[in-house]
């Protein structure tokens, strides 16, 4: 399958992923109401698999971006620097907002703040997820993936099939060992690999029977060793990336456009608003919160995207590496 221009499905998928995660978190407290509690319970249970969509997307678009930029190993630290410029400033601001909201909340309720100078310091480097914004745990996984892919991509480019024959089994085997306690990426590597093999199929100019077989085996591995819902979502995601070619409306692209900002902010903002409002509402009115809080979080995220995230992305795009001299757009979890 030859290289194409813009992959229209990526923004749509990122939008679906972030909305799923947000709805998952908002639905859990809402399910205590008396209106459609089972529906909100299901949303709360299955929305979490939006994270796996993000992992597959990152597995695809990061090597795809490196491929388009003609990336080489000499560009490794420039690549990491570019990622840092793109993702870290919005994260630090979102972390500050999270800690400020949490501190005010604990002070108001006369409760001890669980965060300490040490945990805050660790949070600066993705080594700790504050209890008031637990979704930050995935950022560490993504950061580890960037460190890994900057090297793995070179092997994949020079010796693609040999790298897959040796590397994929080793990575999958490692995902079932205690190493995952130290390298979180390995616990979820199967989902990134689904995306990465999909990238190889997408950009291949030759027969892809070997790659398709590898993709099938990795997907089978996910069904055998991971949750059924996660495997189904990951499989559907890569199939959409590879074979969906229809245009996506701007309305449907919007959640994907602001997905990083929404992902960073929705938990401390949304959950705090829901918890505060529930004390002054009847259970049969809780469902209203679900929609009102979602709209507020989208609005705040748009402002954050426009004034914080977008400038960081533009600054990141000024950093070039590889032989390419054109600016391209990444479609990972954080873009």
mmCIF file of C-alpha atoms in Angstrom:
data_model
loop_
_atom_site.group_PDB
_atom_site.id
_atom_site.type_symbol
_atom_site.label_atom_id
_atom_site.label_comp_id
_atom_site.label_asym_id
_atom_site.label_seq_id
_atom_site.Cartn_x
_atom_site.Cartn_y
_atom_site.Cartn_z
ATOM 1 C CA UNK A 1 0.000 0.000 0.000
ATOM 2 C CA UNK A 2 1.693 3.214 -1.108
ATOM 3 C CA UNK A 3 2.065 6.394 0.891
ATOM 4 C CA UNK A 4 -0.959 8.673 0.778
ATOM 5 C CA UNK A 5 -1.522 12.282 1.696
ATOM 6 C CA UNK A 6 -3.543 13.230 4.758
ATOM 7 C CA UNK A 7 -4.990 10.308 6.687
ATOM 8 C CA UNK A 8 -8.465 11.640 7.320
ATOM 9 C CA UNK A 9 -9.440 9.040 9.904
ATOM 10 C CA UNK A 10 -6.813 10.047 12.466
ATOM 11 C CA UNK A 11 -8.533 13.185 13.723
ATOM 12 C CA UNK A 12 -11.815 11.284 13.910
ATOM 13 C CA UNK A 13 -10.227 8.437 15.871
ATOM 14 C CA UNK A 14 -8.483 10.784 18.269
ATOM 15 C CA UNK A 15 -11.780 12.526 18.844
ATOM 16 C CA UNK A 16 -13.523 9.239 19.563
ATOM 17 C CA UNK A 17 -10.708 8.259 21.922
ATOM 18 C CA UNK A 18 -10.709 11.445 23.990
ATOM 19 C CA UNK A 19 -14.510 11.656 24.163
ATOM 20 C CA UNK A 20 -14.600 8.021 25.323
ATOM 21 C CA UNK A 21 -12.108 8.707 28.097
ATOM 22 C CA UNK A 22 -13.882 11.874 29.223
ATOM 23 C CA UNK A 23 -17.300 10.245 29.197
ATOM 24 C CA UNK A 24 -15.861 7.303 31.100
ATOM 25 C CA UNK A 25 -14.750 9.536 33.966
ATOM 26 C CA UNK A 26 -17.846 11.728 33.959
ATOM 27 C CA UNK A 27 -20.256 8.802 33.764
ATOM 28 C CA UNK A 28 -19.026 6.982 36.868
ATOM 29 C CA UNK A 29 -20.310 9.539 39.412
ATOM 30 C CA UNK A 30 -23.364 10.258 37.241
ATOM 31 C CA UNK A 31 -24.348 6.559 37.357
ATOM 32 C CA UNK A 32 -25.411 7.119 40.970
ATOM 33 C CA UNK A 33 -28.424 9.043 39.669
ATOM 34 C CA UNK A 34 -31.878 7.639 38.988
ATOM 35 C CA UNK A 35 -31.980 8.326 35.240
ATOM 36 C CA UNK A 36 -30.448 5.596 33.029
ATOM 37 C CA UNK A 37 -27.914 4.416 35.634
ATOM 38 C CA UNK A 38 -27.114 1.285 33.633
ATOM 39 C CA UNK A 39 -26.293 3.358 30.532
ATOM 40 C CA UNK A 40 -23.893 5.566 32.459
ATOM 41 C CA UNK A 41 -22.392 2.498 34.119
ATOM 42 C CA UNK A 42 -21.639 1.007 30.695
ATOM 43 C CA UNK A 43 -20.118 4.274 29.485
ATOM 44 C CA UNK A 44 -17.988 4.359 32.612
ATOM 45 C CA UNK A 45 -16.880 0.769 32.096
ATOM 46 C CA UNK A 46 -16.066 0.818 28.377
ATOM 47 C CA UNK A 47 -14.994 4.418 27.820
ATOM 48 C CA UNK A 48 -11.604 3.579 29.316
ATOM 49 C CA UNK A 49 -10.661 1.767 26.109
ATOM 50 C CA UNK A 50 -10.241 5.094 24.375
ATOM 51 C CA UNK A 51 -6.713 4.953 25.790
ATOM 52 C CA UNK A 52 -6.010 1.912 23.630
ATOM 53 C CA UNK A 53 -7.110 3.838 20.553
ATOM 54 C CA UNK A 54 -4.532 6.470 21.456
ATOM 55 C CA UNK A 55 -1.812 3.834 21.832
ATOM 56 C CA UNK A 56 -2.524 2.331 18.406
ATOM 57 C CA UNK A 57 -2.581 5.796 16.819
ATOM 58 C CA UNK A 58 0.769 6.678 18.379
ATOM 59 C CA UNK A 59 2.165 3.332 17.240
ATOM 60 C CA UNK A 60 1.225 4.299 13.691
ATOM 61 C CA UNK A 61 1.857 8.030 13.398
ATOM 62 C CA UNK A 62 5.203 8.385 15.167
ATOM 63 C CA UNK A 63 7.075 6.046 12.766
ATOM 64 C CA UNK A 64 5.010 7.471 9.905
ATOM 65 C CA UNK A 65 6.158 10.979 10.836
ATOM 66 C CA UNK A 66 9.776 9.835 11.091
ATOM 67 C CA UNK A 67 9.438 8.140 7.731
ATOM 68 C CA UNK A 68 8.187 11.333 6.093
ATOM 69 C CA UNK A 69 10.973 13.373 7.704
ATOM 70 C CA UNK A 70 13.675 10.954 6.473
ATOM 71 C CA UNK A 71 14.755 10.508 10.064
ATOM 72 C CA UNK A 72 18.161 9.000 10.871
ATOM 73 C CA UNK A 73 19.766 7.905 14.130
ATOM 74 C CA UNK A 74 21.868 11.075 14.255
ATOM 75 C CA UNK A 75 18.589 12.961 14.732
ATOM 76 C CA UNK A 76 17.611 11.010 17.847
ATOM 77 C CA UNK A 77 18.089 13.745 20.432
ATOM 78 C CA UNK A 78 16.647 16.360 18.118
ATOM 79 C CA UNK A 79 13.568 14.152 17.771
ATOM 80 C CA UNK A 80 13.191 13.916 21.550
ATOM 81 C CA UNK A 81 13.726 17.666 21.858
ATOM 82 C CA UNK A 82 11.034 18.271 19.266
ATOM 83 C CA UNK A 83 8.627 16.030 21.168
ATOM 84 C CA UNK A 84 9.483 17.809 24.415
ATOM 85 C CA UNK A 85 8.777 21.228 22.932
ATOM 86 C CA UNK A 86 5.477 19.998 21.561
ATOM 87 C CA UNK A 87 4.135 18.247 24.642
ATOM 88 C CA UNK A 88 5.821 19.427 27.813
ATOM 89 C CA UNK A 89 4.768 23.097 28.099
ATOM 90 C CA UNK A 90 1.020 22.269 27.903
ATOM 91 C CA UNK A 91 1.574 19.408 30.328
ATOM 92 C CA UNK A 92 3.368 21.611 32.877
ATOM 93 C CA UNK A 93 0.599 24.207 32.751
ATOM 94 C CA UNK A 94 -2.072 21.511 33.071
ATOM 95 C CA UNK A 95 -0.125 20.047 36.000
ATOM 96 C CA UNK A 96 -0.059 23.466 37.665
ATOM 97 C CA UNK A 97 -3.809 23.847 37.157
ATOM 98 C CA UNK A 98 -4.386 20.365 38.574
ATOM 99 C CA UNK A 99 -2.287 20.977 41.681
ATOM 100 C CA UNK A 100 -3.858 24.393 42.262
ATOM 101 C CA UNK A 101 -7.426 23.061 42.041
ATOM 102 C CA UNK A 102 -6.533 20.118 44.281
ATOM 103 C CA UNK A 103 -4.839 22.331 46.883
ATOM 104 C CA UNK A 104 -7.853 24.645 47.034
ATOM 105 C CA UNK A 105 -10.214 21.683 47.329
ATOM 106 C CA UNK A 106 -8.294 20.011 50.160
ATOM 107 C CA UNK A 107 -7.967 23.315 52.001
ATOM 108 C CA UNK A 108 -11.704 24.011 51.693
ATOM 109 C CA UNK A 109 -12.575 20.524 52.975
ATOM 110 C CA UNK A 110 -9.902 20.662 55.709
ATOM 111 C CA UNK A 111 -8.227 17.523 54.375
ATOM 112 C CA UNK A 112 -4.512 16.784 54.042
ATOM 113 C CA UNK A 113 -3.098 17.224 50.549
ATOM 114 C CA UNK A 114 -1.677 13.872 49.344
ATOM 115 C CA UNK A 115 0.894 15.597 47.147
ATOM 116 C CA UNK A 116 4.340 16.356 48.564
ATOM 117 C CA UNK A 117 7.338 18.256 47.156
ATOM 118 C CA UNK A 118 8.768 14.896 46.108
ATOM 119 C CA UNK A 119 5.641 13.763 44.246
ATOM 120 C CA UNK A 120 5.377 17.161 42.553
ATOM 121 C CA UNK A 121 9.004 16.893 41.479
ATOM 122 C CA UNK A 122 8.394 13.409 40.102
ATOM 123 C CA UNK A 123 5.306 14.664 38.295
ATOM 124 C CA UNK A 124 7.438 17.153 36.369
ATOM 125 C CA UNK A 125 9.096 14.188 34.657
ATOM 126 C CA UNK A 126 6.026 11.920 34.239
ATOM 127 C CA UNK A 127 7.195 9.679 37.072
ATOM 128 C CA UNK A 128 4.092 10.328 39.171
ATOM 129 C CA UNK A 129 0.433 10.915 38.347
ATOM 130 C CA UNK A 130 -1.309 13.170 40.893
ATOM 131 C CA UNK A 131 -4.313 11.552 42.511
ATOM 132 C CA UNK A 132 -6.457 14.441 41.276
ATOM 133 C CA UNK A 133 -5.490 13.802 37.655
ATOM 134 C CA UNK A 134 -4.774 10.075 37.329
ATOM 135 C CA UNK A 135 -4.987 10.150 33.518
ATOM 136 C CA UNK A 136 -1.412 11.478 33.498
ATOM 137 C CA UNK A 137 -0.208 7.875 33.831
ATOM 138 C CA UNK A 138 -0.461 7.404 30.063
ATOM 139 C CA UNK A 139 1.934 10.286 29.411
ATOM 140 C CA UNK A 140 4.754 8.276 30.925
ATOM 141 C CA UNK A 141 3.905 5.371 28.623
ATOM 142 C CA UNK A 142 3.948 7.668 25.599
ATOM 143 C CA UNK A 143 7.255 9.254 26.670
ATOM 144 C CA UNK A 144 8.840 5.813 26.978
ATOM 145 C CA UNK A 145 7.513 4.991 23.515
ATOM 146 C CA UNK A 146 9.207 8.043 21.996
ATOM 147 C CA UNK A 147 12.519 7.063 23.583
ATOM 148 C CA UNK A 148 12.094 3.536 22.247
ATOM 149 C CA UNK A 149 10.829 4.369 18.760
ATOM 150 C CA UNK A 150 13.601 6.863 18.025
ATOM 151 C CA UNK A 151 15.991 3.888 18.009
ATOM 152 C CA UNK A 152 13.704 1.063 16.908
ATOM 153 C CA UNK A 153 12.637 3.000 13.812
ATOM 154 C CA UNK A 154 16.188 2.987 12.449
ATOM 155 C CA UNK A 155 16.349 -0.804 12.678
ATOM 156 C CA UNK A 156 12.870 -1.057 11.215
ATOM 157 C CA UNK A 157 13.867 1.107 8.262
ATOM 158 C CA UNK A 158 17.125 -0.663 7.428
ATOM 159 C CA UNK A 159 16.148 -4.261 8.193
ATOM 160 C CA UNK A 160 12.349 -4.228 8.401
ATOM 161 C CA UNK A 161 11.512 -7.921 8.251
ATOM 162 C CA UNK A 162 14.474 -9.117 10.271
ATOM 163 C CA UNK A 163 13.667 -6.507 12.927
ATOM 164 C CA UNK A 164 10.092 -7.751 13.032
ATOM 165 C CA UNK A 165 11.070 -11.419 13.150
ATOM 166 C CA UNK A 166 13.380 -10.826 16.109
ATOM 167 C CA UNK A 167 11.979 -7.713 17.737
ATOM 168 C CA UNK A 168 8.244 -8.360 17.807
ATOM 169 C CA UNK A 169 8.442 -11.756 19.603
ATOM 170 C CA UNK A 170 10.946 -10.361 22.117
ATOM 171 C CA UNK A 171 8.749 -7.360 22.854
ATOM 172 C CA UNK A 172 5.634 -9.478 23.209
ATOM 173 C CA UNK A 173 7.461 -11.924 25.465
ATOM 174 C CA UNK A 174 8.720 -9.037 27.605
ATOM 175 C CA UNK A 175 5.156 -7.778 27.978
ATOM 176 C CA UNK A 176 4.367 -10.880 30.019
ATOM 177 C CA UNK A 177 7.268 -10.552 32.463
ATOM 178 C CA UNK A 178 8.003 -8.527 35.584
ATOM 179 C CA UNK A 179 9.961 -6.030 33.480
ATOM 180 C CA UNK A 180 6.655 -4.216 32.980
ATOM 181 C CA UNK A 181 6.873 -3.050 36.603
ATOM 182 C CA UNK A 182 9.891 -0.931 35.615
ATOM 183 C CA UNK A 183 9.124 -0.130 31.976
ATOM 184 C CA UNK A 184 5.429 0.584 31.703
ATOM 185 C CA UNK A 185 5.545 0.748 27.912
ATOM 186 C CA UNK A 186 6.089 -3.000 27.694
ATOM 187 C CA UNK A 187 2.773 -3.699 29.386
ATOM 188 C CA UNK A 188 1.001 -1.978 26.478
ATOM 189 C CA UNK A 189 3.535 -2.603 23.719
ATOM 190 C CA UNK A 190 1.170 -4.939 21.856
ATOM 191 C CA UNK A 191 -1.143 -2.005 21.063
ATOM 192 C CA UNK A 192 1.717 0.183 19.866
ATOM 193 C CA UNK A 193 2.968 -2.710 17.719
ATOM 194 C CA UNK A 194 -0.437 -3.020 16.073
ATOM 195 C CA UNK A 195 -0.063 0.589 15.004
ATOM 196 C CA UNK A 196 3.579 0.219 13.966
ATOM 197 C CA UNK A 197 2.951 -2.818 11.792
ATOM 198 C CA UNK A 198 0.013 -0.940 10.337
ATOM 199 C CA UNK A 199 2.441 1.855 9.417
ATOM 200 C CA UNK A 200 4.632 -0.671 7.596
ATOM 201 C CA UNK A 201 1.648 -1.958 5.649
ATOM 202 C CA UNK A 202 0.529 1.572 4.828
ATOM 203 C CA UNK A 203 3.905 2.727 3.499
ATOM 204 C CA UNK A 204 5.020 -0.488 1.820
ATOM 205 C CA UNK A 205 5.640 -0.323 -1.911
ATOM 206 C CA UNK A 206 5.902 -4.114 -2.182
ATOM 207 C CA UNK A 207 3.811 -7.093 -1.196
ATOM 208 C CA UNK A 208 2.522 -6.845 2.357
ATOM 209 C CA UNK A 209 1.625 -10.503 2.949
ATOM 210 C CA UNK A 210 4.387 -10.865 5.532
ATOM 211 C CA UNK A 211 3.374 -7.688 7.369
ATOM 212 C CA UNK A 212 -0.290 -8.641 7.263
ATOM 213 C CA UNK A 213 0.559 -12.030 8.771
ATOM 214 C CA UNK A 214 2.562 -10.330 11.527
ATOM 215 C CA UNK A 215 -0.287 -7.955 12.214
ATOM 216 C CA UNK A 216 -2.688 -10.875 12.466
ATOM 217 C CA UNK A 217 -0.424 -12.688 14.924
ATOM 218 C CA UNK A 218 0.040 -9.611 17.107
ATOM 219 C CA UNK A 219 -3.718 -9.046 17.156
ATOM 220 C CA UNK A 220 -4.222 -12.716 18.070
ATOM 221 C CA UNK A 221 -1.709 -12.263 20.906
ATOM 222 C CA UNK A 222 -3.718 -9.322 22.198
ATOM 223 C CA UNK A 223 -6.895 -11.398 22.195
ATOM 224 C CA UNK A 224 -5.173 -14.177 24.109
ATOM 225 C CA UNK A 225 -3.452 -12.095 26.790
ATOM 226 C CA UNK A 226 -5.429 -8.861 27.107
ATOM 227 C CA UNK A 227 -9.001 -7.802 27.720
ATOM 228 C CA UNK A 228 -11.385 -8.637 24.913
ATOM 229 C CA UNK A 229 -12.728 -5.088 24.623
ATOM 230 C CA UNK A 230 -9.210 -3.623 24.382
ATOM 231 C CA UNK A 231 -8.271 -6.034 21.597
ATOM 232 C CA UNK A 232 -11.451 -5.360 19.640
ATOM 233 C CA UNK A 233 -10.926 -1.604 19.925
ATOM 234 C CA UNK A 234 -7.272 -1.872 18.851
ATOM 235 C CA UNK A 235 -8.143 -4.047 15.853
ATOM 236 C CA UNK A 236 -10.928 -1.716 14.756
ATOM 237 C CA UNK A 237 -8.603 1.287 15.108
ATOM 238 C CA UNK A 238 -5.896 -0.027 12.797
ATOM 239 C CA UNK A 239 -8.452 -1.197 10.246
ATOM 240 C CA UNK A 240 -9.981 2.276 10.145
ATOM 241 C CA UNK A 241 -6.553 3.889 9.757
ATOM 242 C CA UNK A 242 -5.614 1.569 6.905
ATOM 243 C CA UNK A 243 -8.843 1.459 4.960
ATOM 244 C CA UNK A 244 -11.082 4.437 5.782
ATOM 245 C CA UNK A 245 -10.621 7.074 3.085
ATOM 246 C CA UNK A 246 -13.724 9.264 3.248
ATOM 247 C CA UNK A 247 -13.483 12.935 4.265
ATOM 248 C CA UNK A 248 -14.322 13.838 7.854
ATOM 249 C CA UNK A 249 -16.401 16.915 8.617
ATOM 250 C CA UNK A 250 -14.826 19.762 10.585
ATOM 251 C CA UNK A 251 -17.370 19.257 13.353
ATOM 252 C CA UNK A 252 -16.223 15.673 13.876
ATOM 253 C CA UNK A 253 -12.567 16.724 13.629
ATOM 254 C CA UNK A 254 -12.898 19.286 16.426
ATOM 255 C CA UNK A 255 -12.631 16.852 19.399
ATOM 256 C CA UNK A 256 -9.565 15.302 17.782
ATOM 257 C CA UNK A 257 -8.008 18.714 17.239
ATOM 258 C CA UNK A 258 -8.225 19.635 20.932
ATOM 259 C CA UNK A 259 -7.788 16.078 22.212
ATOM 260 C CA UNK A 260 -4.492 16.641 24.050
ATOM 261 C CA UNK A 261 -5.783 19.734 25.841
ATOM 262 C CA UNK A 262 -9.064 18.017 26.678
ATOM 263 C CA UNK A 263 -7.250 14.930 27.894
ATOM 264 C CA UNK A 264 -5.007 16.983 30.185
ATOM 265 C CA UNK A 265 -7.743 19.096 31.739
ATOM 266 C CA UNK A 266 -11.000 17.152 31.778
ATOM 267 C CA UNK A 267 -10.441 15.223 35.006
ATOM 268 C CA UNK A 268 -9.572 18.004 37.483
ATOM 269 C CA UNK A 269 -12.134 20.349 35.941
ATOM 270 C CA UNK A 270 -14.960 17.942 35.191
ATOM 271 C CA UNK A 271 -14.836 15.731 38.250
ATOM 272 C CA UNK A 272 -14.546 18.671 40.625
ATOM 273 C CA UNK A 273 -17.549 20.380 39.001
ATOM 274 C CA UNK A 274 -19.595 17.192 39.167
ATOM 275 C CA UNK A 275 -18.715 16.534 42.808
ATOM 276 C CA UNK A 276 -19.576 20.100 43.827
ATOM 277 C CA UNK A 277 -22.828 20.260 41.869
ATOM 278 C CA UNK A 278 -24.118 16.885 43.032
ATOM 279 C CA UNK A 279 -24.369 18.198 46.582
ATOM 280 C CA UNK A 280 -26.989 20.686 45.415
ATOM 281 C CA UNK A 281 -28.964 18.522 42.979
ATOM 282 C CA UNK A 282 -31.390 15.640 43.127
ATOM 283 C CA UNK A 283 -30.196 12.251 41.779
ATOM 284 C CA UNK A 284 -32.690 12.395 38.896
ATOM 285 C CA UNK A 285 -30.947 15.585 37.706
ATOM 286 C CA UNK A 286 -27.429 14.177 37.663
ATOM 287 C CA UNK A 287 -27.620 13.381 33.951
ATOM 288 C CA UNK A 288 -27.792 17.113 33.217
ATOM 289 C CA UNK A 289 -24.339 17.475 34.752
ATOM 290 C CA UNK A 290 -22.938 14.985 32.258
ATOM 291 C CA UNK A 291 -23.759 17.230 29.308
ATOM 292 C CA UNK A 292 -23.136 20.604 30.972
ATOM 293 C CA UNK A 293 -19.736 19.581 32.337
ATOM 294 C CA UNK A 294 -18.758 18.051 28.993
ATOM 295 C CA UNK A 295 -19.573 21.293 27.174
ATOM 296 C CA UNK A 296 -17.643 23.382 29.701
ATOM 297 C CA UNK A 297 -14.594 21.116 29.439
ATOM 298 C CA UNK A 298 -14.699 21.315 25.641
ATOM 299 C CA UNK A 299 -14.863 25.105 25.791
ATOM 300 C CA UNK A 300 -11.984 25.406 28.271
ATOM 301 C CA UNK A 301 -9.934 22.918 26.259
ATOM 302 C CA UNK A 302 -10.449 24.950 23.087
ATOM 303 C CA UNK A 303 -9.076 28.042 24.840
ATOM 304 C CA UNK A 304 -6.165 26.016 26.227
ATOM 305 C CA UNK A 305 -5.478 24.524 22.786
ATOM 306 C CA UNK A 306 -5.597 27.910 21.078
ATOM 307 C CA UNK A 307 -3.379 29.823 23.516
ATOM 308 C CA UNK A 308 -1.165 27.150 25.084
ATOM 309 C CA UNK A 309 -0.990 23.987 23.036
ATOM 310 C CA UNK A 310 -1.044 25.501 19.537
ATOM 311 C CA UNK A 311 1.907 27.867 20.178
ATOM 312 C CA UNK A 312 3.886 24.902 21.531
ATOM 313 C CA UNK A 313 3.074 22.921 18.391
ATOM 314 C CA UNK A 314 4.145 25.804 16.154
ATOM 315 C CA UNK A 315 7.404 26.171 18.070
ATOM 316 C CA UNK A 316 8.036 22.443 17.803
ATOM 317 C CA UNK A 317 7.498 22.591 14.050
ATOM 318 C CA UNK A 318 10.418 24.985 13.678
ATOM 319 C CA UNK A 319 12.762 22.174 14.727
ATOM 320 C CA UNK A 320 13.784 20.064 11.737
ATOM 321 C CA UNK A 321 15.579 16.766 11.590
ATOM 322 C CA UNK A 322 16.420 14.262 8.929
ATOM 323 C CA UNK A 323 16.760 15.270 5.310
ATOM 324 C CA UNK A 324 13.256 16.681 5.066
ATOM 325 C CA UNK A 325 12.791 20.447 5.044
ATOM 326 C CA UNK A 326 9.013 20.523 5.047
ATOM 327 C CA UNK A 327 6.768 20.839 8.050
ATOM 328 C CA UNK A 328 4.344 18.006 8.646
ATOM 329 C CA UNK A 329 1.767 17.329 11.289
ATOM 330 C CA UNK A 330 1.920 14.398 13.700
ATOM 331 C CA UNK A 331 -1.336 12.776 14.739
ATOM 332 C CA UNK A 332 -0.324 11.169 17.997
ATOM 333 C CA UNK A 333 -2.064 11.286 21.381
ATOM 334 C CA UNK A 334 -0.500 14.607 22.170
ATOM 335 C CA UNK A 335 -0.854 16.429 18.835
#
